[in-house]
CSV table of C-alpha atoms in Angstrom, one decimal:
chain,number,residue,atom,x,y,z
O,19,MET,CA,-13.4,-14.0,15.5
O,20,SER,CA,-14.3,-10.4,15.7
O,21,GLY,CA,-12.5,-8.1,13.3
O,22,VAL,CA,-11.1,-4.7,13.6
O,23,ALA,CA,-14.0,-3.4,11.6
O,24,ASP,CA,-15.9,-3.1,14.8
O,25,SER,CA,-13.3,-1.0,16.6
O,26,GLY,CA,-13.7,2.2,14.6
O,27,PRO,CA,-16.1,4.1,12.4
O,28,SER,CA,-16.9,2.4,9.2
O,29,THR,CA,-15.4,3.6,5.9
O,30,THR,CA,-15.0,2.5,2.4
O,31,PRO,CA,-11.7,2.2,0.5
O,32,ARG,CA,-12.6,5.0,-1.9
O,33,GLU,CA,-14.3,8.0,-0.4
O,34,THR,CA,-15.8,11.0,-2.1
O,35,ALA,CA,-13.9,14.2,-2.2
O,36,GLY,CA,-16.7,15.7,-0.1
O,37,SER,CA,-16.4,13.3,2.7
O,38,CYS,CA,-12.6,13.7,2.7
O,39,SER,CA,-12.9,17.5,2.9
O,40,ARG,CA,-15.4,17.2,5.8
O,41,ARG,CA,-13.0,15.0,7.7
O,42,LYS,CA,-10.1,17.4,7.1
O,43,ALA,CA,-12.0,20.1,8.7
O,44,HIS,CA,-12.1,18.1,12.0
O,45,ILE,CA,-8.5,16.9,12.0
O,46,GLY,CA,-7.1,17.4,15.5
O,47,SER,CA,-4.8,14.5,16.0
O,48,ILE,CA,-2.3,12.3,14.2
O,49,TYR,CA,-5.0,9.6,14.1
O,50,ASP,CA,-7.5,11.9,12.5
O,51,ALA,CA,-4.9,12.8,9.8
O,52,VAL,CA,-4.3,9.1,9.0
O,53,ARG,CA,-8.0,8.2,9.0
O,54,ALA,CA,-8.5,11.1,6.5
O,55,GLY,CA,-5.5,10.0,4.4
O,56,ASP,CA,-4.1,13.5,4.7
O,57,VAL,CA,-0.3,13.2,4.4
O,58,LYS,CA,0.3,16.9,4.7
O,59,GLN,CA,-1.6,17.2,8.0
O,60,LEU,CA,0.2,14.1,9.2
O,61,SER,CA,3.6,15.6,8.4
O,62,ASP,CA,2.6,18.9,10.1
O,63,LEU,CA,1.5,17.1,13.2
O,64,VAL,CA,4.7,15.2,13.5
O,65,GLU,CA,6.7,18.3,13.0
O,66,ARG,CA,4.8,19.8,15.9
O,67,GLY,CA,5.8,16.9,18.1
O,68,ALA,CA,3.4,14.1,17.5
O,69,SER,CA,5.0,10.6,17.6
O,70,VAL,CA,4.6,8.2,14.7
O,71,ASN,CA,4.4,5.4,17.3
O,72,GLU,CA,2.0,7.0,19.7
O,73,MET,CA,-0.9,4.7,20.7
O,74,ASP,CA,-4.4,6.0,21.0
O,75,VAL,CA,-6.1,5.6,24.4
O,76,LEU,CA,-9.2,3.7,23.3
O,77,HIS,CA,-8.0,1.1,20.9
O,78,LYS,CA,-4.2,1.1,21.5
O,79,PHE,CA,-3.7,1.6,17.8
O,80,THR,CA,-0.6,3.4,16.5
O,81,PRO,CA,-0.9,5.6,13.4
O,82,LEU,CA,0.5,2.7,11.4
O,83,HIS,CA,-2.4,0.5,12.7
O,84,TRP,CA,-4.9,3.1,11.6
O,85,ALA,CA,-3.3,3.4,8.2
O,86,ALA,CA,-3.5,-0.3,7.7
O,87,HIS,CA,-7.1,-0.4,9.0
O,88,TYR,CA,-8.4,2.4,6.7
O,89,GLY,CA,-6.1,1.5,3.7
O,90,SER,CA,-4.5,4.9,3.8
O,91,LEU,CA,-1.6,3.8,1.7
O,92,GLU,CA,0.2,7.2,1.3
O,93,CYS,CA,0.1,7.7,5.0
O,94,LEU,CA,1.3,4.2,5.7
O,95,HIS,CA,4.3,4.8,3.3
O,96,TRP,CA,5.0,8.1,5.0
O,97,LEU,CA,4.9,6.6,8.5
O,98,LEU,CA,7.2,3.7,7.4
O,99,TRP,CA,9.7,6.2,5.9
O,100,HIS,CA,9.7,8.2,9.1
O,101,GLY,CA,10.4,5.3,11.5
O,102,ALA,CA,7.0,3.8,12.4
O,103,ASP,CA,7.6,0.5,14.3
O,104,THR,CA,6.0,-2.5,12.5
O,105,THR,CA,6.4,-4.7,15.6
O,106,LEU,CA,4.1,-2.8,18.0
O,107,GLY,CA,0.9,-4.6,18.9
O,108,THR,CA,-2.5,-3.7,20.2
O,109,VAL,CA,-4.0,-5.1,23.4
O,110,ARG,CA,-4.9,-8.3,21.4
O,111,GLY,CA,-1.4,-8.5,20.0
O,112,TRP,CA,-2.2,-7.3,16.5
O,113,THR,CA,0.6,-5.6,14.6
O,114,ALA,CA,-0.2,-3.5,11.6
O,115,ALA,CA,0.3,-6.6,9.4
O,116,HIS,CA,-2.5,-8.3,11.4
O,117,ILE,CA,-4.8,-5.4,10.8
O,118,ALA,CA,-4.0,-5.3,7.0
O,119,ALA,CA,-4.8,-9.0,6.9
O,120,ILE,CA,-8.1,-8.6,8.7
O,121,ARG,CA,-9.2,-5.7,6.5
O,122,GLY,CA,-7.8,-7.1,3.3
O,123,ARG,CA,-5.6,-4.2,2.5
O,124,ASP,CA,-3.5,-5.7,-0.2
O,125,ALA,CA,-1.3,-2.7,-1.1
O,126,CYS,CA,-0.7,-1.9,2.6
O,127,MET,CA,0.3,-5.5,3.2
O,128,GLN,CA,2.7,-5.4,0.3
O,129,ALA,CA,4.3,-2.2,1.7
O,130,LEU,CA,4.6,-3.7,5.2
O,131,ILE,CA,6.3,-6.8,3.8
O,132,ILE,CA,8.8,-4.7,1.8
O,133,ASN,CA,9.6,-2.8,5.0
O,134,GLY,CA,10.3,-5.9,7.0
O,135,ALA,CA,7.0,-6.6,8.8
O,136,ASN,CA,7.0,-9.9,10.7
O,137,LEU,CA,4.4,-12.1,9.1
O,138,VAL,CA,4.9,-14.9,11.7
O,139,ALA,CA,4.2,-12.5,14.7
O,140,GLN,CA,1.4,-14.1,16.8
O,141,ASP,CA,-1.5,-12.3,18.5
O,142,ASP,CA,-2.8,-13.3,21.9
O,143,ARG,CA,-4.4,-16.4,20.4
O,144,GLY,CA,-1.3,-17.4,18.5
O,145,CYS,CA,-2.7,-16.2,15.1
O,146,THR,CA,-0.4,-14.8,12.5
O,147,PRO,CA,-1.5,-12.4,9.7
O,148,VAL,CA,-1.9,-15.5,7.5
O,149,HIS,CA,-4.5,-17.0,9.9
O,150,LEU,CA,-6.4,-13.8,10.0
O,151,ALA,CA,-6.5,-13.3,6.2
O,152,ALA,CA,-7.8,-16.8,5.9
O,153,THR,CA,-10.4,-16.2,8.6
O,154,HIS,CA,-11.8,-13.1,6.9
O,155,GLY,CA,-11.6,-14.4,3.4
O,156,HIS,CA,-9.1,-12.1,1.9
O,157,SER,CA,-7.5,-14.4,-0.7
O,158,PHE,CA,-5.5,-11.8,-2.5
O,159,THR,CA,-3.9,-10.5,0.7
O,160,LEU,CA,-3.2,-14.1,1.6
O,161,GLN,CA,-1.6,-14.7,-1.7
O,162,ILE,CA,0.7,-11.7,-1.2
O,163,MET,CA,1.9,-13.1,2.1
O,164,LEU,CA,2.4,-16.6,0.6
O,165,ARG,CA,4.4,-15.3,-2.2
O,166,SER,CA,6.7,-13.6,0.3
O,167,GLY,CA,7.7,-17.1,1.6
O,168,VAL,CA,5.7,-17.2,4.8
O,169,ASP,CA,4.9,-20.7,6.2
O,170,PRO,CA,1.3,-21.5,5.2
O,171,SER,CA,0.9,-24.2,7.8
O,172,VAL,CA,1.9,-22.4,11.0
O,173,ALA,CA,-0.3,-23.4,14.0
O,174,ASP,CA,-1.9,-21.2,16.6
O,175,LYS,CA,-2.4,-22.1,20.3
O,176,ARG,CA,-5.3,-24.5,19.4
O,177,GLU,CA,-3.2,-26.2,16.7
O,178,TRP,CA,-5.4,-24.5,14.1
O,179,ARG,CA,-3.6,-23.8,10.9
O,180,PRO,CA,-4.8,-21.3,8.3
O,181,VAL,CA,-6.5,-24.1,6.4
O,182,HIS,CA,-8.7,-24.8,9.5
O,183,TYR,CA,-9.7,-21.2,9.8
O,184,ALA,CA,-10.6,-21.1,6.1
O,185,ALA,CA,-12.7,-24.3,6.4
O,186,PHE,CA,-14.4,-23.2,9.6
O,187,HIS,CA,-15.4,-19.7,8.3
O,188,GLY,CA,-16.4,-21.0,4.8
O,189,ARG,CA,-13.7,-19.1,2.9
O,190,LEU,CA,-13.5,-21.3,-0.2
O,191,GLY,CA,-11.1,-19.1,-2.1
O,192,CYS,CA,-8.6,-19.0,0.7
O,193,LEU,CA,-9.0,-22.7,1.2
O,194,GLN,CA,-8.3,-23.5,-2.4
O,195,LEU,CA,-5.3,-21.1,-2.4
O,196,LEU,CA,-3.8,-22.7,0.8
O,197,VAL,CA,-4.2,-26.2,-0.6
O,198,LYS,CA,-2.5,-25.0,-3.8
O,199,TRP,CA,0.4,-23.8,-1.7
O,200,GLY,CA,0.8,-27.2,-0.1
O,201,CYS,CA,-1.2,-26.9,3.1
O,202,GLY,CA,-2.2,-30.3,4.5
O,203,ILE,CA,-5.9,-31.0,4.7
O,204,GLU,CA,-5.0,-34.0,6.8
O,205,ASP,CA,-3.7,-31.8,9.6
O,206,VAL,CA,-5.7,-32.0,12.8
O,207,ASP,CA,-6.3,-29.4,15.6
O,208,TYR,CA,-6.1,-30.0,19.3
O,209,ASN,CA,-9.4,-31.9,19.3
O,210,GLY,CA,-8.4,-34.0,16.4
O,211,ASN,CA,-10.6,-32.2,13.9
O,212,LEU,CA,-9.6,-32.2,10.2
O,213,PRO,CA,-10.6,-29.1,8.2
O,214,VAL,CA,-13.5,-31.2,6.7
O,215,HIS,CA,-14.9,-31.7,10.3
O,216,LEU,CA,-14.9,-27.9,10.8
O,217,ALA,CA,-16.6,-27.3,7.4
O,218,ALA,CA,-19.2,-29.9,8.3
O,219,MET,CA,-20.0,-28.5,11.8
O,220,GLU,CA,-20.4,-25.0,10.4
O,221,GLY,CA,-22.5,-26.0,7.3
O,222,HIS,CA,-20.1,-24.7,4.7
O,223,LEU,CA,-21.1,-27.0,1.9
O,224,HIS,CA,-18.8,-25.6,-0.8
O,225,CYS,CA,-15.8,-26.0,1.4
O,226,PHE,CA,-17.0,-29.4,2.5
O,227,LYS,CA,-17.3,-30.6,-1.1
O,228,PHE,CA,-13.9,-29.2,-2.0
O,229,LEU,CA,-12.2,-31.0,0.9
O,230,LEU,CA,-13.8,-34.3,0.0
O,231,ARG,CA,-12.7,-33.8,-3.6
O,232,MET,CA,-9.1,-33.1,-2.6
O,233,SER,CA,-8.8,-36.0,-0.2
O,234,ASN,CA,-9.9,-39.6,-0.1
O,235,GLY,CA,-13.6,-38.9,0.1
O,236,ALA,CA,-14.6,-42.3,1.7
O,237,GLN,CA,-11.9,-41.9,4.4
O,238,ALA,CA,-12.8,-38.3,5.1
O,239,LEU,CA,-16.4,-39.2,5.7
O,240,LYS,CA,-15.4,-41.9,8.1
O,241,ALA,CA,-12.6,-40.0,10.0
O,242,PHE,CA,-13.2,-39.5,13.7
O,243,ASN,CA,-12.0,-36.6,15.8
O,244,ASP,CA,-10.8,-37.1,19.4
O,245,ASN,CA,-14.4,-37.0,20.6
O,246,GLY,CA,-15.3,-39.9,18.4
O,247,GLU,CA,-17.3,-37.8,16.0
O,248,ASN,CA,-17.2,-38.0,12.2
O,249,VAL,CA,-18.6,-35.4,9.8
O,250,LEU,CA,-22.1,-36.9,9.9
O,251,ASP,CA,-22.1,-36.8,13.7
O,252,LEU,CA,-21.0,-33.1,13.7
O,253,ALA,CA,-23.6,-32.1,11.0
O,254,GLN,CA,-26.3,-33.8,13.1
O,255,ARG,CA,-25.2,-32.2,16.4
O,256,PHE,CA,-25.0,-28.7,14.8
O,257,LEU,CA,-28.2,-29.2,12.7
O,258,LYS,CA,-26.5,-28.6,9.4
O,259,GLN,CA,-29.1,-30.0,7.0
O,260,ASN,CA,-27.2,-29.1,3.8
O,261,ILE,CA,-24.3,-31.2,5.0
O,262,LEU,CA,-26.5,-34.1,6.1
O,263,GLN,CA,-28.3,-34.2,2.7
O,264,TYR,CA,-25.0,-34.1,0.9
O,265,ILE,CA,-23.6,-36.9,2.9
O,266,GLN,CA,-26.7,-38.9,2.1
O,267,GLY,CA,-26.0,-38.4,-1.6
O,268,ALA,CA,-22.4,-39.2,-1.2
O,269,GLU,CA,-23.2,-42.4,0.6
O,270,TYR,CA,-25.6,-43.2,-2.2
O,271,GLU,CA,-22.8,-42.6,-4.7
O,272,GLY,CA,-20.3,-44.7,-2.7
O,273,SER,CA,-22.7,-47.7,-2.8
O,274,ASN,CA,-23.3,-47.3,-6.6
O,275,SER,CA,-19.9,-46.5,-7.9
O,276,ASP,CA,-16.6,-48.2,-8.1
O,277,ASP,CA,-14.8,-44.9,-8.2
O,278,GLN,CA,-14.5,-43.7,-4.6
O,279,GLU,CA,-12.5,-40.6,-5.7
O,280,ASN,CA,-15.7,-39.0,-7.0
O,281,LEU,CA,-17.6,-38.9,-3.8
O,282,ALA,CA,-17.8,-35.1,-4.1
O,283,PHE,CA,-20.2,-35.5,-7.1
O,284,PRO,CA,-23.3,-37.6,-6.0
O,285,GLY,CA,-25.5,-35.8,-8.6
O,286,HIS,CA,-23.3,-37.0,-11.4
O,287,VAL,CA,-23.7,-40.6,-10.4
O,288,ALA,CA,-27.4,-40.2,-10.1
O,289,ALA,CA,-27.5,-38.7,-13.7
O,290,PHE,CA,-25.2,-41.5,-14.9
O,291,LYS,CA,-27.5,-44.1,-13.4
O,292,GLY,CA,-30.6,-42.4,-14.6
O,293,ASP,CA,-31.9,-42.1,-11.1
O,294,LEU,CA,-34.2,-39.1,-11.6
O,295,GLU,CA,-35.7,-39.2,-8.1
O,296,MET,CA,-32.3,-38.9,-6.4
O,297,LEU,CA,-31.4,-36.2,-8.9
O,298,LYS,CA,-34.6,-34.2,-8.0
O,299,LYS,CA,-33.9,-34.6,-4.3
O,300,LEU,CA,-30.3,-33.4,-4.5
O,301,ILE,CA,-31.2,-30.4,-6.6
O,302,GLY,CA,-34.4,-29.7,-4.8
O,303,ASP,CA,-32.7,-29.7,-1.4
O,304,GLY,CA,-30.0,-27.3,-2.7
O,305,VAL,CA,-27.2,-29.9,-2.2
O,306,ILE,CA,-26.0,-29.6,-5.8
O,307,ASN,CA,-26.4,-27.2,-8.7
O,308,PHE,CA,-27.9,-28.4,-12.0
O,309,ASN,CA,-24.9,-27.0,-13.9
O,310,GLU,CA,-22.3,-28.4,-11.5
O,311,ARG,CA,-19.1,-29.8,-13.1
O,312,ASP,CA,-17.0,-32.7,-12.1
O,313,ASN,CA,-13.2,-32.9,-12.4
O,314,ASN,CA,-13.5,-33.4,-16.1
O,315,GLY,CA,-15.7,-30.4,-16.6
O,316,SER,CA,-18.7,-32.6,-17.3
O,317,THR,CA,-22.2,-31.5,-16.1
O,318,LEU,CA,-25.1,-33.6,-15.1
O,319,MET,CA,-26.4,-33.4,-18.6
O,320,HIS,CA,-23.1,-34.8,-20.0
O,321,LYS,CA,-23.5,-37.8,-17.7
O,322,ALA,CA,-27.2,-38.4,-18.5
O,323,ALA,CA,-26.6,-37.8,-22.3
O,324,GLY,CA,-23.8,-40.3,-22.3
O,325,GLN,CA,-26.1,-43.0,-21.0
O,326,GLY,CA,-29.1,-42.1,-23.0
O,327,HIS,CA,-31.3,-41.1,-20.0
O,328,ILE,CA,-33.8,-39.0,-21.9
O,329,GLU,CA,-36.1,-38.5,-18.9
O,330,CYS,CA,-33.3,-37.0,-16.8
O,331,LEU,CA,-32.1,-34.9,-19.7
O,332,GLN,CA,-35.6,-33.5,-20.3
O,333,TRP,CA,-36.1,-32.7,-16.6
O,334,LEU,CA,-32.7,-31.0,-16.4
O,335,ILE,CA,-33.5,-28.8,-19.4
O,336,ASN,CA,-36.9,-27.9,-17.8
O,337,VAL,CA,-35.2,-26.7,-14.6
O,338,GLY,CA,-32.8,-24.5,-16.5
O,339,ALA,CA,-29.6,-26.6,-17.0
O,340,ASP,CA,-27.3,-25.2,-19.7
O,341,SER,CA,-27.0,-27.6,-22.7
O,342,ASN,CA,-24.2,-25.6,-24.2
O,343,ILE,CA,-21.6,-26.1,-21.5
O,344,THR,CA,-18.5,-28.0,-22.8
O,345,ASN,CA,-16.4,-30.4,-20.8
O,346,LYS,CA,-12.6,-30.4,-20.8
O,347,ALA,CA,-12.7,-32.3,-24.1
O,348,GLY,CA,-14.7,-29.5,-25.7
O,349,GLU,CA,-17.8,-31.6,-25.9
O,350,ARG,CA,-21.4,-30.5,-25.2
O,351,PRO,CA,-24.0,-32.9,-23.9
O,352,SER,CA,-25.3,-33.4,-27.4
O,353,ASP,CA,-21.8,-34.4,-28.6
O,354,VAL,CA,-21.5,-36.9,-25.8
O,355,ALA,CA,-24.9,-38.4,-26.8
O,356,LYS,CA,-23.8,-38.7,-30.4
O,357,SER,CA,-20.5,-40.4,-29.6
O,358,SER,CA,-22.1,-42.8,-27.2
O,359,SER,CA,-24.6,-43.9,-29.9
O,360,LEU,CA,-21.9,-44.8,-32.4
């Protein structure tokens, strides 16, 4: 999904005084004043007859849209105090809240919410600001909206919920936040895709692993969409080697472990079993990190140390694994090795 960032000149949230002064010299419209963050010029232009709800010709943005786009918080406050309409949309149906979500303008979003902005307003694709914040990876902006009480599981026209967008675009922080707020990772879209299917087809390994960890991993690997495809089929069709390699490791773990809930950690089973070749393959292919922790905070070294697999331990140390990491019990790998030898 293309963002608003392409619709205007690029800028950074904090600009130098020099750049601001140069912009002020060229202010000729209410939009220029907002882009420059110049409240005085904005006020002067409105006093001379400019409308706070006037849409520009090119983008169909109101001054409020531009304030949200550029993060011009003072201008946004001024516009809201002087009657700017938060319900007006662009040609794509974006309100100022949609723009703030796309751009990750946290303070602007907070101000819009306080002033009654509609967070369930849908654009031409049925997306709310919550969908768009998840799409663009703005977890703090997303959290501000969730705290206001907005529904985190609202669906768009394709039955995509925010959790689907986060998985599809690889936005792990947003995905974790949405799950924390109760979003269902078992919800399917109009093609029967779970979020884990979307993460697989786009090759977003961290999201894929998280979704396996938060669900029944074995069932998630086997689940089919309406086209009869599971995550393996999708990873193969879209040539996502990292997902394919991870699934291979997960299947290995599933065949070697009684604990199906830990399918998200194939490397830990390899270390526990002392299978150095599998460990080398998983790390060499970039499927796992040598300091990766499981749900108990244990690393590969903890697992190998607990079983006395010296060869695995030596190899992990040689590739840079940290032997000082502690698990949730406060134990380092050396502590686990000592306790297991008692």
